[in-house]
Coordinates of C-alpha atoms in Angstrom, one line a residue:
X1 CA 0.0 0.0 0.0
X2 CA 2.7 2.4 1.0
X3 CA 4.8 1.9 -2.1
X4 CA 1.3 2.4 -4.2
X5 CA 0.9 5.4 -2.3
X6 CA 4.3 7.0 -2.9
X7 CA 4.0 5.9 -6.6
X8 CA 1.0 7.8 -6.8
X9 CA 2.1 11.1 -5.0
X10 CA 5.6 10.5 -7.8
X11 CA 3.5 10.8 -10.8
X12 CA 1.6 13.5 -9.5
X13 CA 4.1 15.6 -8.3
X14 CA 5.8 14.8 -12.3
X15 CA 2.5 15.9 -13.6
X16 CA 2.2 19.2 -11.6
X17 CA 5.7 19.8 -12.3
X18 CA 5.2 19.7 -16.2
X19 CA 2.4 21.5 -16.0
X20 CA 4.0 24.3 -14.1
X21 CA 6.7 24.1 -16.4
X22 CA 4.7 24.8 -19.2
X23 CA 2.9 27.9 -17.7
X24 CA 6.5 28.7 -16.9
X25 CA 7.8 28.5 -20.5
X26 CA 4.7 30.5 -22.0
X27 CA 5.1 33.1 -19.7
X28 CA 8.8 33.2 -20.4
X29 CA 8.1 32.5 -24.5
X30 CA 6.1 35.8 -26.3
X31 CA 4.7 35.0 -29.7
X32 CA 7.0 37.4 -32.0
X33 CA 4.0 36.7 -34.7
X34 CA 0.6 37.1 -33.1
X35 CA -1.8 38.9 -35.7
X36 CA -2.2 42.5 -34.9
X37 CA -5.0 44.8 -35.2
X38 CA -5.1 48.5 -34.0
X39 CA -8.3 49.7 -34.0
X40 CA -8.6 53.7 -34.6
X41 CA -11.9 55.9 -34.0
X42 CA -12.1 58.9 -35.0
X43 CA -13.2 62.1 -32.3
X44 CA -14.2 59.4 -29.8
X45 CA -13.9 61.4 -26.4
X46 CA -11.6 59.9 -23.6
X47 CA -15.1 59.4 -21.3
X48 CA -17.2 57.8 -24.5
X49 CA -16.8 54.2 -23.6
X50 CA -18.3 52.1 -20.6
X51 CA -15.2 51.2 -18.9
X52 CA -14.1 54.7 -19.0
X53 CA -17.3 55.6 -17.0
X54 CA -20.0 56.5 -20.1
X55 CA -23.6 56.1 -18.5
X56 CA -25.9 56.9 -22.1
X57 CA -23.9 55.3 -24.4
X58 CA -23.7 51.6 -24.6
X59 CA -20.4 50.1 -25.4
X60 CA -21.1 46.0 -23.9
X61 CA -18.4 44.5 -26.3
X62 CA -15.3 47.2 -25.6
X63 CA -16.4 47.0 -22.1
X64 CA -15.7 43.3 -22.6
X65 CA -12.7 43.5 -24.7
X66 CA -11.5 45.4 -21.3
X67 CA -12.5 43.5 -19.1
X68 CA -10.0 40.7 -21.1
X69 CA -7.0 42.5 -20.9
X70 CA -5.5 45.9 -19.6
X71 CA -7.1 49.7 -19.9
X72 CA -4.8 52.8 -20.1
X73 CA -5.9 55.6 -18.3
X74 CA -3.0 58.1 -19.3
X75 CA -2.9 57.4 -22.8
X76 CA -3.0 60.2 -25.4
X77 CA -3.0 61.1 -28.8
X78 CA 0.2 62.5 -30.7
X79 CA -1.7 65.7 -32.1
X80 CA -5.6 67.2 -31.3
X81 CA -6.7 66.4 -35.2
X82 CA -6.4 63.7 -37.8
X83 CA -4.1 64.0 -40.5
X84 CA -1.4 65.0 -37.9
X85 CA -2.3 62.1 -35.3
X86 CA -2.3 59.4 -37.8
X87 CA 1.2 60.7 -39.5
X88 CA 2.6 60.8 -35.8
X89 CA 1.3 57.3 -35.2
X90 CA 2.3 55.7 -38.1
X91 CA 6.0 56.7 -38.1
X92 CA 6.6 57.0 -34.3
X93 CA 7.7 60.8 -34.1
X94 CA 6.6 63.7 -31.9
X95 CA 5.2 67.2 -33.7
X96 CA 8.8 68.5 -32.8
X97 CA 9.9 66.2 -35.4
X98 CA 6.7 65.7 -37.4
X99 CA 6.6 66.6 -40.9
X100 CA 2.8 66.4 -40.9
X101 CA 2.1 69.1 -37.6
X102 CA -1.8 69.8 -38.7
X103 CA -4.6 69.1 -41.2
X104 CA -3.6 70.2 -44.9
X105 CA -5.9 70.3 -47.9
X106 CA -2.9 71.2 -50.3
X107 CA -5.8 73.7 -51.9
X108 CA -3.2 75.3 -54.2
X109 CA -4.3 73.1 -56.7
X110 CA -7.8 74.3 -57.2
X111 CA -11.2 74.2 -54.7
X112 CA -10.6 71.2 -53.0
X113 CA -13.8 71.8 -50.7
X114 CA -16.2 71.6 -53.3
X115 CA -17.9 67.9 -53.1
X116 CA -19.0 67.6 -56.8
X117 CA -15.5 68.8 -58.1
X118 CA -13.5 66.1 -56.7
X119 CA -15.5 63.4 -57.6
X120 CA -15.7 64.4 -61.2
X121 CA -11.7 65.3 -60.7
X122 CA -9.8 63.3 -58.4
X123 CA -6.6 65.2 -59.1
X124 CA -8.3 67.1 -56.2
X125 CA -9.2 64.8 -53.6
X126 CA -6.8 63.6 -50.5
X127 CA -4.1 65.6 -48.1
X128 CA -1.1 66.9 -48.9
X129 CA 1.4 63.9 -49.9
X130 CA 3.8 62.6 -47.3
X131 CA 7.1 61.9 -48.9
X132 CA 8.0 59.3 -50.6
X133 CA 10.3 58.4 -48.6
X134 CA 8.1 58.0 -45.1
X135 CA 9.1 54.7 -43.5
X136 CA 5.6 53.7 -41.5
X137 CA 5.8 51.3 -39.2
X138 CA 3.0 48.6 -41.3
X139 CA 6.4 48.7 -43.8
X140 CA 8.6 47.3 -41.2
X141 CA 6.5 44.9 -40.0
X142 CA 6.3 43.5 -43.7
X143 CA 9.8 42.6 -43.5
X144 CA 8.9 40.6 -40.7
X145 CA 6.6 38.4 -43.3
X146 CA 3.5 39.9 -42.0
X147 CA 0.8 41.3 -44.3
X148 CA -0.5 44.4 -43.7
X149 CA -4.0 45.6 -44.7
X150 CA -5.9 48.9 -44.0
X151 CA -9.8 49.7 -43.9
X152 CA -11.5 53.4 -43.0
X153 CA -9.7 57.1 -43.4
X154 CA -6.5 57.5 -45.2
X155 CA -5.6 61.4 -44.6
X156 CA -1.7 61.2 -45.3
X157 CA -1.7 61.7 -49.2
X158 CA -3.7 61.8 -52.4
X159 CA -4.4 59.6 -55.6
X160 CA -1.8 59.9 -58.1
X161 CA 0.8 60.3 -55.6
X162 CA 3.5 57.9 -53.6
X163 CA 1.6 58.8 -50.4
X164 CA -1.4 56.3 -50.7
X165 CA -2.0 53.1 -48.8
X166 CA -0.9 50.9 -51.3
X167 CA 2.8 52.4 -52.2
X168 CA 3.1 53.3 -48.2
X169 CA 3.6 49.8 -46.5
X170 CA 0.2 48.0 -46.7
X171 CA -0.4 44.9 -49.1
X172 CA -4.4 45.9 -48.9
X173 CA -6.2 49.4 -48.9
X174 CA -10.1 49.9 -48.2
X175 CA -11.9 53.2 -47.7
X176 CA -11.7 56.9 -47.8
X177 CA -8.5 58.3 -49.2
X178 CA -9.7 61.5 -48.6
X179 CA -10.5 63.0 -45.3
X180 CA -13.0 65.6 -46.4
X181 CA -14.8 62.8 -48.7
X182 CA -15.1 61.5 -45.3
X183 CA -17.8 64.2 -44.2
X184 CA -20.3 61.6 -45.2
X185 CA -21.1 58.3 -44.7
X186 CA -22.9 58.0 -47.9
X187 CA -20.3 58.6 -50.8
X188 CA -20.0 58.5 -54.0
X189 CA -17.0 56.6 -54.3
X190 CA -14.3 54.9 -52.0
X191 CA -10.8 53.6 -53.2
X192 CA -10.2 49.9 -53.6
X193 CA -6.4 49.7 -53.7
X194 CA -5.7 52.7 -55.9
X195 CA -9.1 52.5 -57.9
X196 CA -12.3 54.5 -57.4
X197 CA -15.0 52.2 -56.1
X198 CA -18.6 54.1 -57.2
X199 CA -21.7 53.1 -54.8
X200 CA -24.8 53.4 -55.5
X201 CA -25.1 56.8 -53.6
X202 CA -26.7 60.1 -55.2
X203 CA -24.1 63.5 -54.5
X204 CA -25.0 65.1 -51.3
X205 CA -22.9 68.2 -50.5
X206 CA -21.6 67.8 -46.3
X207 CA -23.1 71.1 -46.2
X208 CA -26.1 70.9 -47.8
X209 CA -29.2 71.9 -45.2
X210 CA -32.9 71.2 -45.4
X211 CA -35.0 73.2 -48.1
X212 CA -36.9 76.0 -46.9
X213 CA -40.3 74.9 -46.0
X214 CA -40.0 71.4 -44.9
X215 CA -41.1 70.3 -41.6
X216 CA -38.0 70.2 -39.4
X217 CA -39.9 67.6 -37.3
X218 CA -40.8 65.2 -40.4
X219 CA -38.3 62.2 -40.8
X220 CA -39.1 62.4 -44.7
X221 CA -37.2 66.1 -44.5
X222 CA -34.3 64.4 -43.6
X223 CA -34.1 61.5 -46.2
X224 CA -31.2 62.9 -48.0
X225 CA -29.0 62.1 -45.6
X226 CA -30.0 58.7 -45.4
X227 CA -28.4 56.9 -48.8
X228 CA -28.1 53.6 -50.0
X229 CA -25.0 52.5 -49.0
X230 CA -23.6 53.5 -45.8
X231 CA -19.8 53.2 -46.0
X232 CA -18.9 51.5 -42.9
X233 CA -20.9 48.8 -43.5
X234 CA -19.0 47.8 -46.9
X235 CA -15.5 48.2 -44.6
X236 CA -16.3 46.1 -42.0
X237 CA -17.1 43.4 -44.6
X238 CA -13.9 44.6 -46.4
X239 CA -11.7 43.8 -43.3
X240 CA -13.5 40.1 -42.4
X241 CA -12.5 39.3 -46.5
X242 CA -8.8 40.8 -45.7
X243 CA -8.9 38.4 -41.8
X244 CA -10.3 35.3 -43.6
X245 CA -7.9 35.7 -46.6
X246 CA -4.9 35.4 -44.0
X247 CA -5.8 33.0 -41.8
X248 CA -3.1 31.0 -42.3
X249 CA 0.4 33.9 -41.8
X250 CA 0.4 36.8 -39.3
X251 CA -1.4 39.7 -40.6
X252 CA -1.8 43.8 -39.3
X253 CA -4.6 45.4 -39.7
X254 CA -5.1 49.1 -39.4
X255 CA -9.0 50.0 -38.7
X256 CA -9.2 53.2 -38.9
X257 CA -12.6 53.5 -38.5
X258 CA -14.4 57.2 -39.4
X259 CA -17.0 56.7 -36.8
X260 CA -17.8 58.5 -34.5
X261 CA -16.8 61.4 -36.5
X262 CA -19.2 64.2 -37.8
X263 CA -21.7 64.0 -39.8
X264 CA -24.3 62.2 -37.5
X265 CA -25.1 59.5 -39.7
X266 CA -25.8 55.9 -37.8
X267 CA -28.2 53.0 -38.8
X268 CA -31.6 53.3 -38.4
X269 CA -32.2 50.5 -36.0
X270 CA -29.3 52.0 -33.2
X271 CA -31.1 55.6 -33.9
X272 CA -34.9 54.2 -32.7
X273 CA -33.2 52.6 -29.8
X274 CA -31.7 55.6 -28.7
X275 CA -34.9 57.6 -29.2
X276 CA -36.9 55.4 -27.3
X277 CA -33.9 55.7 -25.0
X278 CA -33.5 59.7 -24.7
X279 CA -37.1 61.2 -25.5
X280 CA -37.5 63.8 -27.5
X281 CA -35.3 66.0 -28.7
X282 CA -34.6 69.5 -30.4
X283 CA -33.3 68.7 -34.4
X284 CA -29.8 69.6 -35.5
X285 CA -30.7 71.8 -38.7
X286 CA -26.5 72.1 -39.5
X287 CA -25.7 75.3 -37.6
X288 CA -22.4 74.3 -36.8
X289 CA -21.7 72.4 -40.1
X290 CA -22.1 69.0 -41.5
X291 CA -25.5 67.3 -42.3
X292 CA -28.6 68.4 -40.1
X293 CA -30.2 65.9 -38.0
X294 CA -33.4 65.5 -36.8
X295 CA -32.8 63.4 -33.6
X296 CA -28.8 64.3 -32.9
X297 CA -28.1 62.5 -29.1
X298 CA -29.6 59.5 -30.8
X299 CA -27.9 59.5 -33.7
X300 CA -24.7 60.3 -32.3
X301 CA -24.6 57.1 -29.6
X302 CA -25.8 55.5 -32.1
X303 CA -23.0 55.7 -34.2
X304 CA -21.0 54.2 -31.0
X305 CA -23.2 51.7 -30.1
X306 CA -22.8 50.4 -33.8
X307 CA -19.4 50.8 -33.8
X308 CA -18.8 48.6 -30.7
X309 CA -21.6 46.3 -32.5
X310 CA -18.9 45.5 -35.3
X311 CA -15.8 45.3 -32.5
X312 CA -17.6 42.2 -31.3
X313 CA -18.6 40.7 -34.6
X314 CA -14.9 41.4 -35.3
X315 CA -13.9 39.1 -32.2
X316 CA -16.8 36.7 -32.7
X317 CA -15.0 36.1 -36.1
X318 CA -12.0 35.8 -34.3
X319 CA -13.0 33.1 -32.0
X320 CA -14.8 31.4 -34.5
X321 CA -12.2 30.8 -36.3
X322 CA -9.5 30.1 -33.4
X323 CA -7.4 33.2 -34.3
X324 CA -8.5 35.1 -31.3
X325 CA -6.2 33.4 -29.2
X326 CA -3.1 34.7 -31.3
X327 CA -3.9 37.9 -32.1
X328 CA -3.1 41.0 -29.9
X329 CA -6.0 44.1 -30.3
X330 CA -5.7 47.5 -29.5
X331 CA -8.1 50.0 -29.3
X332 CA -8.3 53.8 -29.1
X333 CA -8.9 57.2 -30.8
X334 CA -6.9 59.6 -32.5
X335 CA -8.1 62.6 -30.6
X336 CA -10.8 64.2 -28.6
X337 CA -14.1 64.3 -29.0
X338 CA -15.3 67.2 -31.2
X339 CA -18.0 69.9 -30.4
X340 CA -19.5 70.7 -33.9
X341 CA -22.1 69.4 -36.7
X342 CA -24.9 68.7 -33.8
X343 CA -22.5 66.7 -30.7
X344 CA -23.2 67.4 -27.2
X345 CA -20.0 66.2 -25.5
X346 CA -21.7 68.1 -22.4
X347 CA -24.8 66.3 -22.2
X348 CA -22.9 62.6 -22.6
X349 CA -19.9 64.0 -20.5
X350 CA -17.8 62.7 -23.6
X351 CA -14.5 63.8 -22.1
X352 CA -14.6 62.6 -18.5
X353 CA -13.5 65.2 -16.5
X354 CA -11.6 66.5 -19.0
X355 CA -13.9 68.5 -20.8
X356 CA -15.7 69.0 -23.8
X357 CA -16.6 72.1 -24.8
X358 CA -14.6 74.3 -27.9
X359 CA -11.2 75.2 -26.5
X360 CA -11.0 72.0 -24.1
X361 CA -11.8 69.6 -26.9
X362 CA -10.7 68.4 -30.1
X363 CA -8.3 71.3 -32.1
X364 CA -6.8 72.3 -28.3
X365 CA -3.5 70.5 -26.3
X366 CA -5.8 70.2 -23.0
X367 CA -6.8 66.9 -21.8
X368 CA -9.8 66.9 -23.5
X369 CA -8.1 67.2 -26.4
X370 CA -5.4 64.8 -26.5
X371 CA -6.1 62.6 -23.6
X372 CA -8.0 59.5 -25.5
X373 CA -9.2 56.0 -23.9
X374 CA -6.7 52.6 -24.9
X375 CA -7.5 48.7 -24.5
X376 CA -5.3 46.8 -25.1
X377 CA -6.2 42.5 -25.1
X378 CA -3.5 39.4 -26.4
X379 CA -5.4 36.2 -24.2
X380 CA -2.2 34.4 -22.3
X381 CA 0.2 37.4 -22.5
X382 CA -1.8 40.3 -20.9
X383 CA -3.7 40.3 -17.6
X384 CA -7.3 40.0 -17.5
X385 CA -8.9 43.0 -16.3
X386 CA -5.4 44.9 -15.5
X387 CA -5.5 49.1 -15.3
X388 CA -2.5 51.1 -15.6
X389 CA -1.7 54.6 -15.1
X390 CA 1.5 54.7 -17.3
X391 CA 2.1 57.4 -19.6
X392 CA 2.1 56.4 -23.2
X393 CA 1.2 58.2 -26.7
X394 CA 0.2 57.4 -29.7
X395 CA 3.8 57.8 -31.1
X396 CA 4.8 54.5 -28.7
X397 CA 2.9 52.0 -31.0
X398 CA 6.2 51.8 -33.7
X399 CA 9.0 51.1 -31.0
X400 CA 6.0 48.7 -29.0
X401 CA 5.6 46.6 -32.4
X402 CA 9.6 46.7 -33.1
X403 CA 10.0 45.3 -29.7
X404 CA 7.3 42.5 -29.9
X405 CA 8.0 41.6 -33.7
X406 CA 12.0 42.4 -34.2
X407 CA 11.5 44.7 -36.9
X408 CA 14.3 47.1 -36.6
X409 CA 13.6 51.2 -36.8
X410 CA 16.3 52.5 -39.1
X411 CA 15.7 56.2 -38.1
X412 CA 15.4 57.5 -34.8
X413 CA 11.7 57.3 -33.4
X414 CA 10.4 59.1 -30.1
X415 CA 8.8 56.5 -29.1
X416 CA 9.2 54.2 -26.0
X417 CA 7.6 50.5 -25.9
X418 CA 4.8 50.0 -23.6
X419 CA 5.6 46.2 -24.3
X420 CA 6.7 45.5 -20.9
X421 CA 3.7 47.1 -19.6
X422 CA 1.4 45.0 -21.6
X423 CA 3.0 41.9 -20.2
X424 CA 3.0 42.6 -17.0
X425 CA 7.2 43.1 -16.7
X426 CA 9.1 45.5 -14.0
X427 CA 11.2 46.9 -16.8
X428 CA 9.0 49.4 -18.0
X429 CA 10.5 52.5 -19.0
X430 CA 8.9 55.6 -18.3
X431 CA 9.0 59.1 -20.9
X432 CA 10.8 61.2 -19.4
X433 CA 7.9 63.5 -20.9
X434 CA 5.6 64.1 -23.5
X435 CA 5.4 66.7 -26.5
X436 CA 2.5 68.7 -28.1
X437 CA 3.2 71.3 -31.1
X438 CA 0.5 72.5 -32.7
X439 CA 0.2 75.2 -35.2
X440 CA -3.8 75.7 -35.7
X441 CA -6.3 77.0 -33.6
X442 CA -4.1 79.9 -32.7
X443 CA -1.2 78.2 -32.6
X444 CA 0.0 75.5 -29.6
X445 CA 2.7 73.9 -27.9
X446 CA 1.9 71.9 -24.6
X447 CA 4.9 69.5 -22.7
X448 CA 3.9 67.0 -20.2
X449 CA 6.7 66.3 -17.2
X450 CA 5.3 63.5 -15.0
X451 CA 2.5 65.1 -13.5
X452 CA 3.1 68.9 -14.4
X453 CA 1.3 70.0 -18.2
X454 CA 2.9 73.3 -19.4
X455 CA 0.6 74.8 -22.0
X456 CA 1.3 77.8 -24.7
X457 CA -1.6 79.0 -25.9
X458 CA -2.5 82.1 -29.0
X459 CA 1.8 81.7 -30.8
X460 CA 0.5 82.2 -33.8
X461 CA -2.3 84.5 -34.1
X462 CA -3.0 88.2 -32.7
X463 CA -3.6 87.6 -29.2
X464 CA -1.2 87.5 -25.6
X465 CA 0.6 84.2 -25.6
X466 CA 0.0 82.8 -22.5
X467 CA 2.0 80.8 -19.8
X468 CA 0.2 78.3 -18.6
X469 CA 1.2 75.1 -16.1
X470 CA -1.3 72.6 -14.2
X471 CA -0.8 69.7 -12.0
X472 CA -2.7 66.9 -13.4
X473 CA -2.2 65.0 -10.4
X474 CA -4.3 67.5 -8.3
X475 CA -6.3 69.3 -11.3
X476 CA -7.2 67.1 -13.5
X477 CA -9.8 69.5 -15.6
X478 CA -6.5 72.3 -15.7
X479 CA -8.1 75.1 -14.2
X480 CA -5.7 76.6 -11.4
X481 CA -3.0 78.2 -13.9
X482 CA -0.1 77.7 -11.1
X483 CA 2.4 78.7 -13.7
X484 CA 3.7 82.1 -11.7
X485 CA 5.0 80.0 -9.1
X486 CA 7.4 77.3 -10.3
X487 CA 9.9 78.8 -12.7
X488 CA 11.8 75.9 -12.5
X489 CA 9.2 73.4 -14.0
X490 CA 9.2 76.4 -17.0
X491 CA 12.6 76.4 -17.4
X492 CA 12.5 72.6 -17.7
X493 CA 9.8 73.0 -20.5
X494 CA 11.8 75.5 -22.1
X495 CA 15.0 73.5 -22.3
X496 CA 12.9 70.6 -23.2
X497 CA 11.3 72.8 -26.1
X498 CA 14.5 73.6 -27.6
X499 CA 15.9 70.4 -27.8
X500 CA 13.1 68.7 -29.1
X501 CA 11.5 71.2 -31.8
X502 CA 12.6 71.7 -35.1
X503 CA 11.6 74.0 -37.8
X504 CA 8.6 73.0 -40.2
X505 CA 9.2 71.6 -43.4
X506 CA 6.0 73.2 -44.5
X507 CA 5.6 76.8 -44.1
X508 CA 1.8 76.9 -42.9
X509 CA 3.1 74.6 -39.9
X510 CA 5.6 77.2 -38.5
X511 CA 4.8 79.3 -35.8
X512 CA 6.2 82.3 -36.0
X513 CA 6.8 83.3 -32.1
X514 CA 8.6 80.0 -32.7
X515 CA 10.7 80.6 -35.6
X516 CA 11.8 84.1 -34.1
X517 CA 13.3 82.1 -30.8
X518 CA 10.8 84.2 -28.6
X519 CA 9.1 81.1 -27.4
X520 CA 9.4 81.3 -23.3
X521 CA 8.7 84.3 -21.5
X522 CA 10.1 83.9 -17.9
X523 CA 10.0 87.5 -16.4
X524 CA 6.6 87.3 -15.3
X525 CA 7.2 84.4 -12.9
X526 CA 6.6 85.2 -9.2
X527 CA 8.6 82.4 -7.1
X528 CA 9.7 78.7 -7.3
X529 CA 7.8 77.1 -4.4

């Protein structure tokens, strides 16, 4: 009996040992080839999403995708608008170094703002070009035998240039190449590749508003803003084709989704639920710009709640077809959430405590602005329902991939991985801080050192600069301007300022209290406490 006994505690102690061995070894072991997807929204506030304390707006399957790995809560943006934010993303540099700094329509080449001349000239359509030389990170990780694909909102380039998807780094290209094309979800065309794809939409100008007349509160006075086909429907079935067609070698996929983004344009089913859901309300008739809207709290969360509809179709997929477990998602936004075409960041508290109004929100280096949510879930590698409070930017993504993948950077990047964070390691590095330059809206700079935020404010147009510092740690929502009393923390900035800018390649991105070295003003500091 005893030597049946100790037989049996031998092959169990074997078998726990194996086992433990194994956990061991995967622990120790990361996947350089899981399958990678980066999900993008676009104006999607900081406070928008359930897990980052949203009470109107339903979000169950990001709430989910949370709850199955880790949630950043000091995450932000690299810039407080699109074009400049994806640029910064995609190559892994700071607007100090950035050769995109704001949105550019490149409009010496004709009226690029009218809808019905770019679609009957596309010689007209898309951003200014990056060069052709840009290495973006989705290039890199092709070396690494990885395709790359991208669905939603270009913004970097235009057709008949180098600077589109398909001559930048990515094997597949669906969607809007052109950002303003993007002001409704009902075009006429969207590029396959580098072809025109034509829908079977009529041409409704972003701007056009309802005839005189018509009933504001009829739903019929609203019907040209409701098309045939509603763009991000044909993406989302885009980007399954692009997932099944590389099932069987790692993929990236870039989903830069244009939702939630204005115009207010959501399926009909997620804007009745919300009615039913908020009452009545007063219509949108396009004051602000962009399509009016006859129900505009509705048909704003419902452009969210459809949105996070497709997030878990995209992992139901996933599962389904047993590539969930090997794939690594991230989620976030490229900026803050915006304040025109009919929003009301106030009545959804869309920004946290951050704020949402103009000058707090999107177009501004406040939190509101730049602070933007970040979920990040690889089952077996990251912790279940793990928050962290480390600092991180959108420019961090190249140097995270290089480090998980072994694609090497050939230029310099300002990035730092957040690799180590994601895995739950003690060698996390930390930025020593963070930088903002901004040359619209008045003209912007904003540094972040641990928890101090300088801001500059009004460098480029014809008001007082201003000096500004806040300590996020104790005023979150940057209202106490405590910048007369630590001259220290400005001289920091400063010296941090003139290290890291350099001059604008393109001259409508150059400030000129910049240019003429009269950036910091010192004298009016009180004392260093």
């Amino acid at each position: 009996m005893n030597r049946l006994f100790q037989l049996f505690c031998f092959i169990t102690f074997c078998t726990s040992y194996y086992s433990c061995k194994q956990i061991s070894e995967k622990e120790n072991k990361i996947n350089q080839s899981p399958n990678i997807i980066y999900i993008l929204a676009d104006d999607l506030g900081y406070g928008e999403l359930g897990v980052y304390g949203q009470e109107k707006i339903e979000t169950p399957n990001i709430d989910i995708l949370a709850k199955s790995g880790m949630t950043f809560t000091q995450h932000y943006t690299s810039a407080p608008v699109c074009a400049p934010a994806r640029y910064m993303l995609l190559t892994g540099k700071h607007a100090g170094h950035s050769y995109i700094r704001g949105n550019d329509e490149w409009k010496e080449r004709g009226d690029v703002w009218d809808y019905q001349a770019v679609i009957k000239d596309s010689t007209l359509e898309g951003q200014r070009p990056i060069p052709a030389s840009t290495v973006l990170f989705p290039a890199l990780l092709k070396e690494k035998g990885y395709t790359t694909g991208m669905v939603g909102k270009w913004g970097l380039g235009a057709p008949h240039t180098q600077a589109i998807p398909s001559k930048m780094g990515f094997d597949y290209f669906y969607g809007y190449n052109c950002q303003r094309q993007a002001h409704t979800y009902y075009p006429v065309h969207l590029y396959e590749n580098e072809k025109r794809v034509y829908l079977n939409n009529d041409t409704i100008k972003p701007s056009k508003k309802i005839a005189l007349g018509k009933d504001i509160n009829d739903p019929k006075s609203y019907a040209d803003y409701r098309l045939n086909e509603y763009t991000p429907d044909l993406i989302f079935d885009k980007m399954i084709q692009f997932v099944s067609n590389n099932k069987q070698n790692p993929f990236f996929l870039y989903w830069a989704t244009p939702i939630p983004h204005n115009p207010i344009q959501a399926p009909q089913r997620w804007e009745e639920y919300y009615k039913n859901k908020f009452g009545e309300e007063k219509p949108y008739l396009g004051e602000k710009g962009y399509y009016p809207h006859q129900n505009p709290r509705a048909g704003y969360a419902a452009m969210i709640s459809y949105l996070d509809e497709n997030v878990g179709k995209l992992i139901d997929y996933l599962k389904k077809e047993g590539m969930y477990e090997n794939t690594l998602i991230i989620f976030t936004s490229d900026n803050g959430v915006t304040y025109s075409g009919g929003t009301d960041g106030e009545f959804f508290n869309s920004s946290g405590t951050y704020g949402e109004a103009y000058g707090k929100a999107k177009g501004f280096v406040y939190e509101g602005g730049i602070r933007v949510p970040m979920i990040a879930s690889w089952p077996g590698y990251i912790k279940e329902g793990t928050k962290t409070d480390h600092i991180s930017s959108h420019y961090d993504v190249m140097a995270t991939l290089s480090e998980l993948t072994g694609f090497k950077i050939s230029e310099s990047t300002d990035g730092i991985s957040f690799l180590p964070e994601l895995l739950g390691k003690s060698n996390q590095k930390e930025h020593e801080f963070l930088f903002w330059e901004y040359p619209e809206y008045g003209g912007q700079v904003a540094i972040r050192i641990g928890d101090w935020k300088v801001i500059r404010q009004h460098l480029k147009d014809k008001k007082e600069p201003t000096v500004e510092l806040y300590n996020l740690k104790e005023d979150p929502e940057e209202s106490n301007n405590v910048a007369d009393h630590y001259p220290k923390i400005l001289a920091q900035a400063a010296d941090i300022f003139k290290k890291e800018h350099s001059d604008a390649s393109i001259e409508r991105f150059r400030i000129p209290l910049i240019e003429k070295g009269l950036f910091w003003d010192l004298q009016k500091t009180k004392s260093d406490e």
